[in-house]
Amino acid sequence: MSTPTIARSRDGQGRLAAVLLSPTFAVLGVVIAFPIVAAVWDSLHRTTEELDADGLVVEAERFSGLANYTSLIGNDRFQTALWNTTFFTVTTVAIETLLGLAMALLMHRAFRGRAIFRAGVLVPWAIPTAISALLWRWIFSADGVANAVLGREVLWTAGGLEAKLAVILADTWKTAPFVALLVLAGLQVIPDEVYEAARVDGAGAWQRLRSVTLPLVMPSLLVAVMFRMMDALRMFDLPQVMIGTRKPSVETLSQLAWDEAMNLRYGPAAATATVLFLYIAVAAYVFVRVLGADMLSEAKDGGKAAAGGRGGSSPHKEPDMLSEAKDYGGKEGKA
């Protein structure tokens, strides 16, 4: 086939692909692009009260430029909400990652009643967040189960450090099963031959976990962490229902934007929502470019290098069976 014919064939395939994908792009434009553009447009305006020709007070929207954004810089409430959002994201994601990994490893083991245990673990994740927050609000009420267990009266929902702790516990209980589910899916695709090779080589349980399981399950774990990070950054319904609105100790950026909109301050609300959108976008970009790539490669290389000096082996030469298992794990992780 001549070069012009191949070029025409590729152009035809490109046009066909564009036609087939155009409905998808149109839906994405309506569902994603339009709300973003509308929010940015609203963030550049402010609602003002003016007198009309009849002397009546009317509301009017005036272009304010970046005034809504600059006003956030010195806003103590915004800074507190930004700190709370970051604090909840870092704390809950870290705890849920460790707990989810532990639950996934336990669910992956063969034991009697494993199916019941798996179903029980996934129940908290299946409950709607608003219902879960209401249940935890009852638990942390003045006469709730938490105070009964502690034997003292703690005002969990009044604010302060107690409210932060209550939100962290509730969010961990709710979403740690999500991390466990994704990690379990990654564990189930690891061939048994890899573990068998490591056992033949004399690797113990901790060595298999560090050098075989973690490198192979790292892609699934990173995906789970990224999803949880993006979800935690926009946390709204859990502290809103569980603690309430306008609580400085737990108020997040989503709650602040909602409260501004409910008070008809649409410009500041849109500005806050836009800042949150940019925060999530930048965090996801940094995670994918820095952690999603470098951390994954380092985990694989570190797993291979760490096993070099164990079990009486030379630090420069490891037994063949375990080396093959790790090489196989590295290929699977790249795939």
mmCIF file of C-alpha atoms in Angstrom, residues 8 33 53 80 84 95 115 123 141 167 175 181 198 201 212 217 221 234 236 260 268 299 312 317 330:
data_model
loop_
_atom_site.group_PDB
_atom_site.id
_atom_site.type_symbol
_atom_site.label_atom_id
_atom_site.label_comp_id
_atom_site.label_asym_id
_atom_site.label_seq_id
_atom_site.Cartn_x
_atom_site.Cartn_y
_atom_site.Cartn_z
ATOM 1 C CA ARG A 8 -5.879 8.847 3.557
ATOM 2 C CA ALA A 33 -17.088 22.523 31.333
ATOM 3 C CA ALA A 53 -35.594 55.086 39.565
ATOM 4 C CA THR A 80 -9.331 28.105 58.978
ATOM 5 C CA ASN A 84 -9.239 22.021 58.275
ATOM 6 C CA ILE A 95 -5.122 6.240 58.587
ATOM 7 C CA ALA A 115 -17.251 -14.279 52.989
ATOM 8 C CA VAL A 123 -21.233 -2.460 54.925
ATOM 9 C CA SER A 141 -24.068 12.850 71.619
ATOM 10 C CA VAL A 167 -14.992 13.463 62.292
ATOM 11 C CA THR A 175 -14.243 4.989 53.787
ATOM 12 C CA LEU A 181 -11.715 -3.090 48.300
ATOM 13 C CA ALA A 198 9.635 -16.788 47.470
ATOM 14 C CA ASP A 201 13.849 -19.420 48.451
ATOM 15 C CA VAL A 212 6.617 -9.218 46.733
ATOM 16 C CA VAL A 217 -0.126 -4.128 44.926
ATOM 17 C CA LEU A 221 -2.909 1.214 46.486
ATOM 18 C CA ARG A 234 -14.177 18.068 49.082
ATOM 19 C CA PHE A 236 -18.891 18.290 53.145
ATOM 20 C CA GLU A 260 -21.833 31.710 51.535
ATOM 21 C CA PRO A 268 -17.564 34.819 47.390
ATOM 22 C CA ALA A 299 8.998 0.974 45.606
ATOM 23 C CA GLY A 312 22.409 -15.209 54.452
ATOM 24 C CA LYS A 317 23.617 -11.649 44.556
ATOM 25 C CA GLY A 330 8.288 -5.710 38.649
#
